[in-house]
PDB file of C-alpha atoms and ligand atoms in Angstrom:
ATOM      1  CA  UNK A 869     -33.984   6.101 -15.604  1.00  0.00           C
ATOM      2  CA  UNK A 870     -31.161   5.397 -18.088  1.00  0.00           C
ATOM      3  CA  UNK A 871     -33.770   4.363 -20.666  1.00  0.00           C
ATOM      4  CA  UNK A 872     -35.695   7.598 -20.146  1.00  0.00           C
ATOM      5  CA  UNK A 873     -32.610   9.774 -20.540  1.00  0.00           C
ATOM      6  CA  UNK A 874     -30.468   8.155 -23.201  1.00  0.00           C
ATOM      7  CA  UNK A 875     -32.224   9.699 -26.199  1.00  0.00           C
ATOM      8  CA  UNK A 876     -31.913  13.210 -24.733  1.00  0.00           C
ATOM      9  CA  UNK A 877     -28.268  12.616 -23.771  1.00  0.00           C
ATOM     10  CA  UNK A 878     -27.382  11.561 -27.330  1.00  0.00           C
ATOM     11  CA  UNK A 879     -29.250  14.581 -28.781  1.00  0.00           C
ATOM     12  CA  UNK A 880     -27.429  16.901 -26.397  1.00  0.00           C
ATOM     13  CA  UNK A 881     -24.051  15.343 -27.210  1.00  0.00           C
ATOM     14  CA  UNK A 882     -24.630  15.853 -30.912  1.00  0.00           C
ATOM     15  CA  UNK A 883     -25.747  19.469 -30.495  1.00  0.00           C
ATOM     16  CA  UNK A 884     -22.849  20.283 -28.132  1.00  0.00           C
ATOM     17  CA  UNK A 885     -20.485  18.933 -30.801  1.00  0.00           C
ATOM     18  CA  UNK A 886     -22.268  21.017 -33.479  1.00  0.00           C
ATOM     19  CA  UNK A 887     -23.014  17.789 -35.313  1.00  0.00           C
ATOM     20  CA  UNK A 888     -25.991  15.854 -36.674  1.00  0.00           C
ATOM     21  CA  UNK A 889     -26.532  12.110 -36.677  1.00  0.00           C
ATOM     22  CA  UNK A 890     -26.367  12.144 -40.489  1.00  0.00           C
ATOM     23  CA  UNK A 891     -22.787  13.472 -40.307  1.00  0.00           C
ATOM     24  CA  UNK A 892     -21.623  10.633 -38.025  1.00  0.00           C
ATOM     25  CA  UNK A 893     -19.635   7.916 -39.870  1.00  0.00           C
ATOM     26  CA  UNK A 894     -19.677   5.210 -37.211  1.00  0.00           C
ATOM     27  CA  UNK A 895     -20.967   4.447 -33.718  1.00  0.00           C
ATOM     28  CA  UNK A 896     -19.037   3.233 -30.673  1.00  0.00           C
ATOM     29  CA  UNK A 897     -20.540   1.986 -27.422  1.00  0.00           C
ATOM     30  CA  UNK A 898     -19.194   0.837 -24.048  1.00  0.00           C
ATOM     31  CA  UNK A 899     -19.877  -2.885 -23.607  1.00  0.00           C
ATOM     32  CA  UNK A 900     -17.822  -3.617 -20.420  1.00  0.00           C
ATOM     33  CA  UNK A 901     -16.942  -3.434 -17.525  1.00  0.00           C
ATOM     34  CA  UNK A 902     -19.347  -1.450 -15.331  1.00  0.00           C
ATOM     35  CA  UNK A 903     -22.868  -1.422 -13.923  1.00  0.00           C
ATOM     36  CA  UNK A 904     -24.742  -3.959 -15.986  1.00  0.00           C
ATOM     37  CA  UNK A 905     -28.030  -2.006 -16.087  1.00  0.00           C
ATOM     38  CA  UNK A 906     -26.498   1.085 -17.655  1.00  0.00           C
ATOM     39  CA  UNK A 907     -24.334  -1.008 -20.004  1.00  0.00           C
ATOM     40  CA  UNK A 908     -27.406  -2.885 -21.280  1.00  0.00           C
ATOM     41  CA  UNK A 909     -29.301   0.335 -21.947  1.00  0.00           C
ATOM     42  CA  UNK A 910     -26.361   1.805 -23.880  1.00  0.00           C
ATOM     43  CA  UNK A 911     -25.662  -1.370 -25.849  1.00  0.00           C
ATOM     44  CA  UNK A 912     -29.341  -1.879 -26.802  1.00  0.00           C
ATOM     45  CA  UNK A 913     -29.713   1.756 -27.799  1.00  0.00           C
ATOM     46  CA  UNK A 914     -26.546   1.690 -29.910  1.00  0.00           C
ATOM     47  CA  UNK A 915     -27.580  -1.527 -31.666  1.00  0.00           C
ATOM     48  CA  UNK A 916     -30.980   0.015 -32.449  1.00  0.00           C
ATOM     49  CA  UNK A 917     -29.319   3.134 -33.805  1.00  0.00           C
ATOM     50  CA  UNK A 918     -26.916   1.077 -35.927  1.00  0.00           C
ATOM     51  CA  UNK A 919     -29.768  -0.975 -37.404  1.00  0.00           C
ATOM     52  CA  UNK A 920     -31.946   2.088 -38.042  1.00  0.00           C
ATOM     53  CA  UNK A 921     -29.184   4.151 -39.661  1.00  0.00           C
ATOM     54  CA  UNK A 922     -27.069   1.426 -41.283  1.00  0.00           C
ATOM     55  CA  UNK A 923     -23.947   2.876 -39.629  1.00  0.00           C
ATOM     56  CA  UNK A 924     -21.171   0.530 -38.437  1.00  0.00           C
ATOM     57  CA  UNK A 925     -21.022  -0.092 -34.676  1.00  0.00           C
ATOM     58  CA  UNK A 926     -18.015  -1.037 -32.536  1.00  0.00           C
ATOM     59  CA  UNK A 927     -18.125  -2.349 -28.966  1.00  0.00           C
ATOM     60  CA  UNK A 928     -15.476  -0.789 -26.710  1.00  0.00           C
ATOM     61  CA  UNK A 929     -14.020  -1.849 -23.356  1.00  0.00           C
ATOM     62  CA  UNK A 930     -14.181   1.217 -21.111  1.00  0.00           C
ATOM     63  CA  UNK A 931     -11.051   0.407 -19.089  1.00  0.00           C
ATOM     64  CA  UNK A 932      -9.030   0.120 -22.295  1.00  0.00           C
ATOM     65  CA  UNK A 933     -10.556   3.416 -23.399  1.00  0.00           C
ATOM     66  CA  UNK A 934      -9.385   5.082 -20.159  1.00  0.00           C
ATOM     67  CA  UNK A 935      -5.818   3.961 -20.874  1.00  0.00           C
ATOM     68  CA  UNK A 936      -6.176   5.111 -24.479  1.00  0.00           C
ATOM     69  CA  UNK A 937      -7.547   8.557 -23.484  1.00  0.00           C
ATOM     70  CA  UNK A 938      -4.214  10.457 -23.139  1.00  0.00           C
ATOM     71  CA  UNK A 939      -3.252   9.266 -26.649  1.00  0.00           C
ATOM     72  CA  UNK A 940      -6.013  11.525 -27.984  1.00  0.00           C
ATOM     73  CA  UNK A 941      -4.053  14.576 -26.886  1.00  0.00           C
ATOM     74  CA  UNK A 942      -0.380  13.625 -27.108  1.00  0.00           C
ATOM     75  CA  UNK A 943       1.867  11.230 -28.941  1.00  0.00           C
ATOM     76  CA  UNK A 944       2.855   8.593 -26.433  1.00  0.00           C
ATOM     77  CA  UNK A 945       5.299   5.927 -27.538  1.00  0.00           C
ATOM     78  CA  UNK A 946       5.014   2.312 -26.395  1.00  0.00           C
ATOM     79  CA  UNK A 947       5.941   0.615 -24.120  1.00  0.00           C
ATOM     80  CA  UNK A 948       4.868   2.208 -20.839  1.00  0.00           C
ATOM     81  CA  UNK A 949       3.462   1.412 -17.434  1.00  0.00           C
ATOM     82  CA  UNK A 950      -0.185   2.443 -17.106  1.00  0.00           C
ATOM     83  CA  UNK A 951      -1.739   3.198 -13.755  1.00  0.00           C
ATOM     84  CA  UNK A 952      -5.474   2.789 -14.219  1.00  0.00           C
ATOM     85  CA  UNK A 953      -7.386   4.252 -11.280  1.00  0.00           C
ATOM     86  CA  UNK A 954     -11.164   4.343 -11.387  1.00  0.00           C
ATOM     87  CA  UNK A 955     -14.101   3.760  -9.073  1.00  0.00           C
ATOM     88  CA  UNK A 956     -14.117   0.021  -9.829  1.00  0.00           C
ATOM     89  CA  UNK A 957     -10.565  -0.802 -10.946  1.00  0.00           C
ATOM     90  CA  UNK A 958      -6.980  -0.283  -9.819  1.00  0.00           C
ATOM     91  CA  UNK A 959      -4.482  -1.777 -12.227  1.00  0.00           C
ATOM     92  CA  UNK A 960      -0.750  -1.558 -12.871  1.00  0.00           C
ATOM     93  CA  UNK A 961      -0.318  -2.574 -16.501  1.00  0.00           C
ATOM     94  CA  UNK A 962       2.664  -3.057 -18.787  1.00  0.00           C
ATOM     95  CA  UNK A 963       1.327  -1.642 -22.061  1.00  0.00           C
ATOM     96  CA  UNK A 964       3.273  -2.654 -25.176  1.00  0.00           C
ATOM     97  CA  UNK A 965       0.737  -1.670 -27.843  1.00  0.00           C
ATOM     98  CA  UNK A 966      -2.907  -0.701 -28.363  1.00  0.00           C
ATOM     99  CA  UNK A 967      -4.015  -4.217 -27.464  1.00  0.00           C
ATOM    100  CA  UNK A 968      -0.833  -5.665 -26.000  1.00  0.00           C
ATOM    101  CA  UNK A 969      -1.289  -5.590 -22.246  1.00  0.00           C
ATOM    102  CA  UNK A 970       0.061  -7.421 -19.274  1.00  0.00           C
ATOM    103  CA  UNK A 971      -1.665  -6.710 -15.968  1.00  0.00           C
ATOM    104  CA  UNK A 972       1.155  -6.719 -13.406  1.00  0.00           C
ATOM    105  CA  UNK A 973      -0.793  -5.692 -10.331  1.00  0.00           C
ATOM    106  CA  UNK A 974      -4.320  -5.047  -9.111  1.00  0.00           C
ATOM    107  CA  UNK A 975      -6.082  -4.228  -5.887  1.00  0.00           C
ATOM    108  CA  UNK A 976      -6.740  -7.136  -3.580  1.00  0.00           C
ATOM    109  CA  UNK A 977      -9.701  -5.331  -1.984  1.00  0.00           C
ATOM    110  CA  UNK A 978     -11.071  -1.843  -2.780  1.00  0.00           C
ATOM    111  CA  UNK A 979     -10.337   0.163  -5.899  1.00  0.00           C
ATOM    112  CA  UNK A 980      -8.477   3.454  -5.366  1.00  0.00           C
ATOM    113  CA  UNK A 981     -11.506   5.606  -6.332  1.00  0.00           C
ATOM    114  CA  UNK A 982     -13.727   3.441  -4.161  1.00  0.00           C
ATOM    115  CA  UNK A 983     -11.483   4.176  -1.140  1.00  0.00           C
ATOM    116  CA  UNK A 984     -11.867   7.927  -1.833  1.00  0.00           C
ATOM    117  CA  UNK A 985     -15.633   7.477  -2.176  1.00  0.00           C
ATOM    118  CA  UNK A 986     -15.920   5.570   1.116  1.00  0.00           C
ATOM    119  CA  UNK A 987     -13.949   8.189   3.035  1.00  0.00           C
ATOM    120  CA  UNK A 988     -16.057  10.976   1.474  1.00  0.00           C
ATOM    121  CA  UNK A 989     -19.204   9.095   2.478  1.00  0.00           C
ATOM    122  CA  UNK A 990     -17.870   8.831   6.012  1.00  0.00           C
ATOM    123  CA  UNK A 991     -17.368  12.618   6.058  1.00  0.00           C
ATOM    124  CA  UNK A 992     -20.765  12.999   4.342  1.00  0.00           C
ATOM    125  CA  UNK A 993     -19.294  15.311   1.700  1.00  0.00           C
ATOM    126  CA  UNK A 994     -20.813  13.834  -1.447  1.00  0.00           C
ATOM    127  CA  UNK A 995     -20.568  11.077  -4.060  1.00  0.00           C
ATOM    128  CA  UNK A 996     -18.439  10.416  -6.012  1.00  0.00           C
ATOM    129  CA  UNK A 997     -16.090  11.629  -3.343  1.00  0.00           C
ATOM    130  CA  UNK A 998     -12.669  12.068  -4.964  1.00  0.00           C
ATOM    131  CA  UNK A 999     -12.994  15.756  -5.786  1.00  0.00           C
ATOM    132  CA  UNK A1000     -14.566  16.554  -2.416  1.00  0.00           C
ATOM    133  CA  UNK A1001     -11.701  14.820  -0.556  1.00  0.00           C
ATOM    134  CA  UNK A1002      -9.166  16.645  -2.725  1.00  0.00           C
ATOM    135  CA  UNK A1003     -10.788  19.993  -1.883  1.00  0.00           C
ATOM    136  CA  UNK A1004     -10.835  19.222   1.828  1.00  0.00           C
ATOM    137  CA  UNK A1005      -7.251  17.887   1.697  1.00  0.00           C
ATOM    138  CA  UNK A1006      -5.959  21.151   0.280  1.00  0.00           C
ATOM    139  CA  UNK A1007      -6.712  22.845   3.602  1.00  0.00           C
ATOM    140  CA  UNK A1008      -4.971  20.132   5.635  1.00  0.00           C
ATOM    141  CA  UNK A1009      -1.480  18.881   6.456  1.00  0.00           C
ATOM    142  CA  UNK A1010      -0.664  15.609   4.631  1.00  0.00           C
ATOM    143  CA  UNK A1011       2.029  14.827   7.208  1.00  0.00           C
ATOM    144  CA  UNK A1012      -0.324  15.205  10.193  1.00  0.00           C
ATOM    145  CA  UNK A1013      -1.127  11.479  10.280  1.00  0.00           C
ATOM    146  CA  UNK A1014       1.239   8.658   9.355  1.00  0.00           C
ATOM    147  CA  UNK A1015      -1.105   6.191   7.689  1.00  0.00           C
ATOM    148  CA  UNK A1016       0.383   2.818   6.737  1.00  0.00           C
ATOM    149  CA  UNK A1017       1.502   1.877   3.228  1.00  0.00           C
ATOM    150  CA  UNK A1018       0.891  -1.889   3.092  1.00  0.00           C
ATOM    151  CA  UNK A1019       3.508  -4.522   2.433  1.00  0.00           C
ATOM    152  CA  UNK A1020       1.437  -7.278   0.890  1.00  0.00           C
ATOM    153  CA  UNK A1021       2.687 -10.612   2.127  1.00  0.00           C
ATOM    154  CA  UNK A1022      -0.282 -12.550   0.816  1.00  0.00           C
ATOM    155  CA  UNK A1023      -0.569 -10.811  -2.534  1.00  0.00           C
ATOM    156  CA  UNK A1024      -0.220 -12.837  -5.705  1.00  0.00           C
ATOM    157  CA  UNK A1025       1.919 -10.186  -7.324  1.00  0.00           C
ATOM    158  CA  UNK A1026       4.441  -7.810  -5.794  1.00  0.00           C
ATOM    159  CA  UNK A1027       2.727  -5.000  -7.714  1.00  0.00           C
ATOM    160  CA  UNK A1028      -0.681  -5.570  -6.082  1.00  0.00           C
ATOM    161  CA  UNK A1029      -2.167  -2.916  -3.801  1.00  0.00           C
ATOM    162  CA  UNK A1030      -4.512  -2.990  -0.813  1.00  0.00           C
ATOM    163  CA  UNK A1031      -6.631  -0.332   0.853  1.00  0.00           C
ATOM    164  CA  UNK A1032      -7.930  -2.278   3.852  1.00  0.00           C
ATOM    165  CA  UNK A1033      -5.091  -1.171   6.203  1.00  0.00           C
ATOM    166  CA  UNK A1034      -5.549   2.474   5.222  1.00  0.00           C
ATOM    167  CA  UNK A1035      -9.303   2.204   5.800  1.00  0.00           C
ATOM    168  CA  UNK A1036      -8.719   0.813   9.301  1.00  0.00           C
ATOM    169  CA  UNK A1037      -6.161   3.537  10.108  1.00  0.00           C
ATOM    170  CA  UNK A1038      -8.597   6.153   8.830  1.00  0.00           C
ATOM    171  CA  UNK A1039     -11.370   4.830  11.094  1.00  0.00           C
ATOM    172  CA  UNK A1040      -9.035   4.931  14.121  1.00  0.00           C
ATOM    173  CA  UNK A1041      -8.026   8.529  13.312  1.00  0.00           C
ATOM    174  CA  UNK A1042     -11.695   9.454  12.969  1.00  0.00           C
ATOM    175  CA  UNK A1043     -12.462   8.177  16.447  1.00  0.00           C
ATOM    176  CA  UNK A1044      -9.960  10.653  17.961  1.00  0.00           C
ATOM    177  CA  UNK A1045     -10.184  14.450  18.150  1.00  0.00           C
ATOM    178  CA  UNK A1046     -11.571  15.937  14.904  1.00  0.00           C
ATOM    179  CA  UNK A1047      -9.005  17.286  12.450  1.00  0.00           C
ATOM    180  CA  UNK A1048     -10.988  16.646   9.326  1.00  0.00           C
ATOM    181  CA  UNK A1049      -8.822  18.473   6.767  1.00  0.00           C
ATOM    182  CA  UNK A1050      -5.624  16.931   8.169  1.00  0.00           C
ATOM    183  CA  UNK A1051      -7.166  13.473   8.040  1.00  0.00           C
ATOM    184  CA  UNK A1052      -8.341  14.018   4.442  1.00  0.00           C
ATOM    185  CA  UNK A1053      -4.895  15.300   3.380  1.00  0.00           C
ATOM    186  CA  UNK A1054      -3.078  12.403   5.051  1.00  0.00           C
ATOM    187  CA  UNK A1055      -5.536   9.883   3.577  1.00  0.00           C
ATOM    188  CA  UNK A1056      -5.177  11.345   0.069  1.00  0.00           C
ATOM    189  CA  UNK A1057      -1.376  11.306   0.260  1.00  0.00           C
ATOM    190  CA  UNK A1058      -1.266   7.690   1.418  1.00  0.00           C
ATOM    191  CA  UNK A1059      -3.961   6.441  -0.987  1.00  0.00           C
ATOM    192  CA  UNK A1060      -2.031   7.926  -3.914  1.00  0.00           C
ATOM    193  CA  UNK A1061       1.453   6.996  -2.650  1.00  0.00           C
ATOM    194  CA  UNK A1062       0.312   3.357  -2.420  1.00  0.00           C
ATOM    195  CA  UNK A1063      -0.377   3.149  -6.164  1.00  0.00           C
ATOM    196  CA  UNK A1064       2.371   5.482  -7.348  1.00  0.00           C
ATOM    197  CA  UNK A1065       4.999   3.437  -5.463  1.00  0.00           C
ATOM    198  CA  UNK A1066       3.784   0.288  -7.203  1.00  0.00           C
ATOM    199  CA  UNK A1067       3.748   1.934 -10.651  1.00  0.00           C
ATOM    200  CA  UNK A1068       7.323   3.125 -10.131  1.00  0.00           C
ATOM    201  CA  UNK A1069       8.460  -0.300  -8.886  1.00  0.00           C
ATOM    202  CA  UNK A1070       6.812  -1.942 -11.930  1.00  0.00           C
ATOM    203  CA  UNK A1071       8.413   0.570 -14.328  1.00  0.00           C
ATOM    204  CA  UNK A1072      11.860  -0.060 -12.828  1.00  0.00           C
ATOM    205  CA  UNK A1073      11.460  -3.815 -12.927  1.00  0.00           C
ATOM    206  CA  UNK A1074      10.347  -3.753 -16.584  1.00  0.00           C
ATOM    207  CA  UNK A1075      12.854  -1.067 -17.611  1.00  0.00           C
ATOM    208  CA  UNK A1076      10.060   1.303 -18.726  1.00  0.00           C
ATOM    209  CA  UNK A1077      10.727   5.026 -18.889  1.00  0.00           C
ATOM    210  CA  UNK A1078       7.148   6.261 -19.286  1.00  0.00           C
ATOM    211  CA  UNK A1079       4.244   6.154 -16.859  1.00  0.00           C
ATOM    212  CA  UNK A1080       0.675   6.965 -17.924  1.00  0.00           C
ATOM    213  CA  UNK A1081      -2.051   7.595 -15.331  1.00  0.00           C
ATOM    214  CA  UNK A1082      -5.697   7.352 -16.409  1.00  0.00           C
ATOM    215  CA  UNK A1083      -9.239   6.936 -15.036  1.00  0.00           C
ATOM    216  CA  UNK A1084     -11.237   9.150 -12.675  1.00  0.00           C
ATOM    217  CA  UNK A1085      -8.560   9.335  -9.947  1.00  0.00           C
ATOM    218  CA  UNK A1086      -5.995  10.548 -12.520  1.00  0.00           C
ATOM    219  CA  UNK A1087      -7.772  13.920 -12.131  1.00  0.00           C
ATOM    220  CA  UNK A1088      -6.329  14.130  -8.620  1.00  0.00           C
ATOM    221  CA  UNK A1089      -3.957  17.078  -8.206  1.00  0.00           C
ATOM    222  CA  UNK A1090      -1.687  15.398  -5.669  1.00  0.00           C
ATOM    223  CA  UNK A1091      -1.298  12.349  -7.952  1.00  0.00           C
ATOM    224  CA  UNK A1092      -0.420  14.526 -10.966  1.00  0.00           C
ATOM    225  CA  UNK A1093       2.043  16.545  -8.917  1.00  0.00           C
ATOM    226  CA  UNK A1094       3.629  13.487  -7.337  1.00  0.00           C
ATOM    227  CA  UNK A1095       4.133  11.650 -10.656  1.00  0.00           C
ATOM    228  CA  UNK A1096       5.284  14.720 -12.589  1.00  0.00           C
ATOM    229  CA  UNK A1097       7.973  15.276  -9.923  1.00  0.00           C
ATOM    230  CA  UNK A1098       9.581  11.882 -10.705  1.00  0.00           C
ATOM    231  CA  UNK A1099      12.722  12.796 -12.689  1.00  0.00           C
ATOM    232  CA  UNK A1100      13.339   9.231 -13.797  1.00  0.00           C
ATOM    233  CA  UNK A1101      10.163   8.950 -15.868  1.00  0.00           C
ATOM    234  CA  UNK A1102       8.268  10.781 -18.557  1.00  0.00           C
ATOM    235  CA  UNK A1103       4.710  11.003 -17.233  1.00  0.00           C
ATOM    236  CA  UNK A1104       1.405  11.466 -19.048  1.00  0.00           C
ATOM    237  CA  UNK A1105      -2.135  12.274 -17.904  1.00  0.00           C
ATOM    238  CA  UNK A1106      -5.327  12.899 -19.846  1.00  0.00           C
ATOM    239  CA  UNK A1107      -6.749  16.418 -19.468  1.00  0.00           C
ATOM    240  CA  UNK A1108      -9.318  16.622 -16.663  1.00  0.00           C
ATOM    241  CA  UNK A1109     -12.332  16.224 -18.979  1.00  0.00           C
ATOM    242  CA  UNK A1110     -10.912  12.923 -20.261  1.00  0.00           C
ATOM    243  CA  UNK A1111     -10.123  11.444 -16.821  1.00  0.00           C
ATOM    244  CA  UNK A1112     -13.587  10.613 -15.510  1.00  0.00           C
ATOM    245  CA  UNK A1113     -15.954   8.525 -17.632  1.00  0.00           C
ATOM    246  CA  UNK A1114     -16.601  10.225 -20.964  1.00  0.00           C
ATOM    247  CA  UNK A1115     -17.849   9.323 -24.436  1.00  0.00           C
ATOM    248  CA  UNK A1116     -14.900  10.934 -26.255  1.00  0.00           C
ATOM    249  CA  UNK A1117     -12.475   8.214 -25.153  1.00  0.00           C
ATOM    250  CA  UNK A1118     -14.953   5.507 -26.246  1.00  0.00           C
ATOM    251  CA  UNK A1119     -15.185   7.098 -29.707  1.00  0.00           C
ATOM    252  CA  UNK A1120     -11.398   7.588 -29.789  1.00  0.00           C
ATOM    253  CA  UNK A1121     -10.559   3.944 -29.136  1.00  0.00           C
ATOM    254  CA  UNK A1122     -13.587   2.860 -31.209  1.00  0.00           C
ATOM    255  CA  UNK A1123     -12.069   4.609 -34.233  1.00  0.00           C
ATOM    256  CA  UNK A1124      -8.940   2.438 -34.035  1.00  0.00           C
ATOM    257  CA  UNK A1125     -10.870  -0.766 -33.319  1.00  0.00           C
ATOM    258  CA  UNK A1126     -13.106  -0.104 -36.342  1.00  0.00           C
ATOM    259  CA  UNK A1127     -10.116   0.505 -38.623  1.00  0.00           C
ATOM    260  CA  UNK A1128      -8.307  -2.593 -37.428  1.00  0.00           C
ATOM    261  CA  UNK A1129     -11.117  -5.131 -36.919  1.00  0.00           C
ATOM    262  CA  UNK A1130     -14.133  -3.648 -38.722  1.00  0.00           C
ATOM    263  CA  UNK A1131     -17.594  -3.370 -37.119  1.00  0.00           C
ATOM    264  CA  UNK A1132     -18.464  -5.645 -34.187  1.00  0.00           C
ATOM    265  CA  UNK A1133     -21.058  -8.388 -34.916  1.00  0.00           C
ATOM    266  CA  UNK A1134     -24.359  -7.120 -33.504  1.00  0.00           C
ATOM    267  CA  UNK A1135     -24.747 -10.266 -31.377  1.00  0.00           C
ATOM    268  CA  UNK A1136     -22.235  -8.898 -28.817  1.00  0.00           C
ATOM    269  CA  UNK A1137     -23.358  -8.574 -25.206  1.00  0.00           C
ATOM    270  CA  UNK A1138     -22.500  -6.474 -22.158  1.00  0.00           C
ATOM    271  CA  UNK A1139     -20.373  -7.629 -19.188  1.00  0.00           C
ATOM    272  CA  UNK A1140     -20.121  -6.191 -15.682  1.00  0.00           C
ATOM    273  CA  UNK A1141     -16.653  -7.667 -15.130  1.00  0.00           C
ATOM    274  CA  UNK A1142     -13.658  -8.630 -17.253  1.00  0.00           C
ATOM    275  CA  UNK A1143     -11.566 -11.595 -16.108  1.00  0.00           C
ATOM    276  CA  UNK A1144      -8.424 -10.248 -17.813  1.00  0.00           C
ATOM    277  CA  UNK A1145      -8.360  -7.276 -15.464  1.00  0.00           C
ATOM    278  CA  UNK A1146      -6.851  -9.364 -12.721  1.00  0.00           C
ATOM    279  CA  UNK A1147      -3.109  -9.767 -12.366  1.00  0.00           C
ATOM    280  CA  UNK A1148      -1.181 -12.115 -14.649  1.00  0.00           C
ATOM    281  CA  UNK A1149      -0.026 -14.881 -12.295  1.00  0.00           C
TER     282      UNK A1149
HETATM  283  O1  KG4 B1065     -13.209   6.369 -14.230  1.00  0.00           O
HETATM  284  P1  KG4 B1065     -14.331   6.897 -13.437  1.00  0.00           P
HETATM  285  O2  KG4 B1065     -14.980   8.180 -13.866  1.00  0.00           O
HETATM  286  O3  KG4 B1065     -15.504   5.853 -13.308  1.00  0.00           O
HETATM  287  C1  KG4 B1065     -15.287   4.496 -13.198  1.00  0.00           C
HETATM  288  O4  KG4 B1065     -14.994   3.863 -14.224  1.00  0.00           O
HETATM  289  O5  KG4 B1065     -15.362   4.030 -12.017  1.00  0.00           O
HETATM  290  O6  KG4 B1065     -13.787   7.034 -11.936  1.00  0.00           O
HETATM  291  C2  KG4 B1065     -14.597   7.508 -10.903  1.00  0.00           C
HETATM  292  C3  KG4 B1065     -13.768   7.584  -9.630  1.00  0.00           C
HETATM  293  C4  KG4 B1065     -14.625   7.871  -8.402  1.00  0.00           C
HETATM  294  O7  KG4 B1065     -14.291   6.926  -7.402  1.00  0.00           O
HETATM  295  C5  KG4 B1065     -14.207   9.277  -8.012  1.00  0.00           C
HETATM  296  O8  KG4 B1065     -14.298   9.532  -6.613  1.00  0.00           O
HETATM  297  C6  KG4 B1065     -12.765   9.332  -8.485  1.00  0.00           C
HETATM  298  O9  KG4 B1065     -12.800   8.640  -9.722  1.00  0.00           O
HETATM  299  N1  KG4 B1065     -12.275  10.708  -8.695  1.00  0.00           N
HETATM  300  C7  KG4 B1065     -11.251  11.241  -7.977  1.00  0.00           C
HETATM  301  C8  KG4 B1065     -11.098  12.578  -8.439  1.00  0.00           C
HETATM  302  N2  KG4 B1065     -12.031  12.800  -9.408  1.00  0.00           N
HETATM  303  C9  KG4 B1065     -12.738  11.634  -9.564  1.00  0.00           C
HETATM  304  N3  KG4 B1065     -10.484  10.723  -7.001  1.00  0.00           N
HETATM  305  C10 KG4 B1065      -9.539  11.515  -6.461  1.00  0.00           C
HETATM  306  N4  KG4 B1065      -9.335  12.804  -6.832  1.00  0.00           N
HETATM  307  C11 KG4 B1065     -10.088  13.379  -7.797  1.00  0.00           C
HETATM  308  N5  KG4 B1065      -9.875  14.651  -8.153  1.00  0.00           N
HETATM  309 ZN1   ZN B1066     -14.361   4.662 -15.913  1.00  0.00          ZN
END
């Protein structure tokens, strides 16, 4: 399916931008991490386009592009703590420069977005489920259920997070009398508090005064509200269109990678996972 659609998607992207291929100076493509099938289609297509047009091509890591995305809209000084929340990753990162990263914490089980998606699936309200849960949560009381925030005794880093306890508590709540909106609101609050608490703890321990949230879950209204209300930190979020996966952030980071390193050798491959996106120690 990706192969059938990619040509039309590129044509539509160009026309939506009021642009032609001839006017494009360089190409950028996502090479990792993600679903390997879609990555391979994109990478092969981009290499073909680069060879056919003679335009330079850069390979971009999509998690790094998420963290870069708010830089496209605002000046954000380094260093800062980044909270990267997507469907496949949950990372607390000390970011000291475009490519100077230290992963301080990660999930030991599900990613934050994945937890939202599983709960939405349970309620049968759509996939991906983050927005649907948010909508449902807005009609509920976030204090109705006291779901547990884990203290991770077996974690490798004190900034790790876990969603298994919350998932169990959610299942128990679901087996009682139905209060769907209250359950969704309480789940959303806890799922977000878990990661925000860790980002704040990491920022304090590193003496950072800025926190950047990025990735699909950074679109969440409760998360944005909760972080923005922290007086101790300056907080940054990409606009909604730049939170979930998008090509603009790939081009944005690709621009800097091209200027710094030049085009990527066309022998590069795609990777579903990136080892560096685990915690440091
Ligand atoms: O970054 P992204 O678009 O794709 C990946 O790289 O995985 O993130 C997708 C994730 C999904 O799990 C989706 O449910 C979640 O972001 N998401 C949200 C919201 N919008 C998207 N989660 C909570 N609240 C939202 N408003
Ligand atoms: Zn993503």
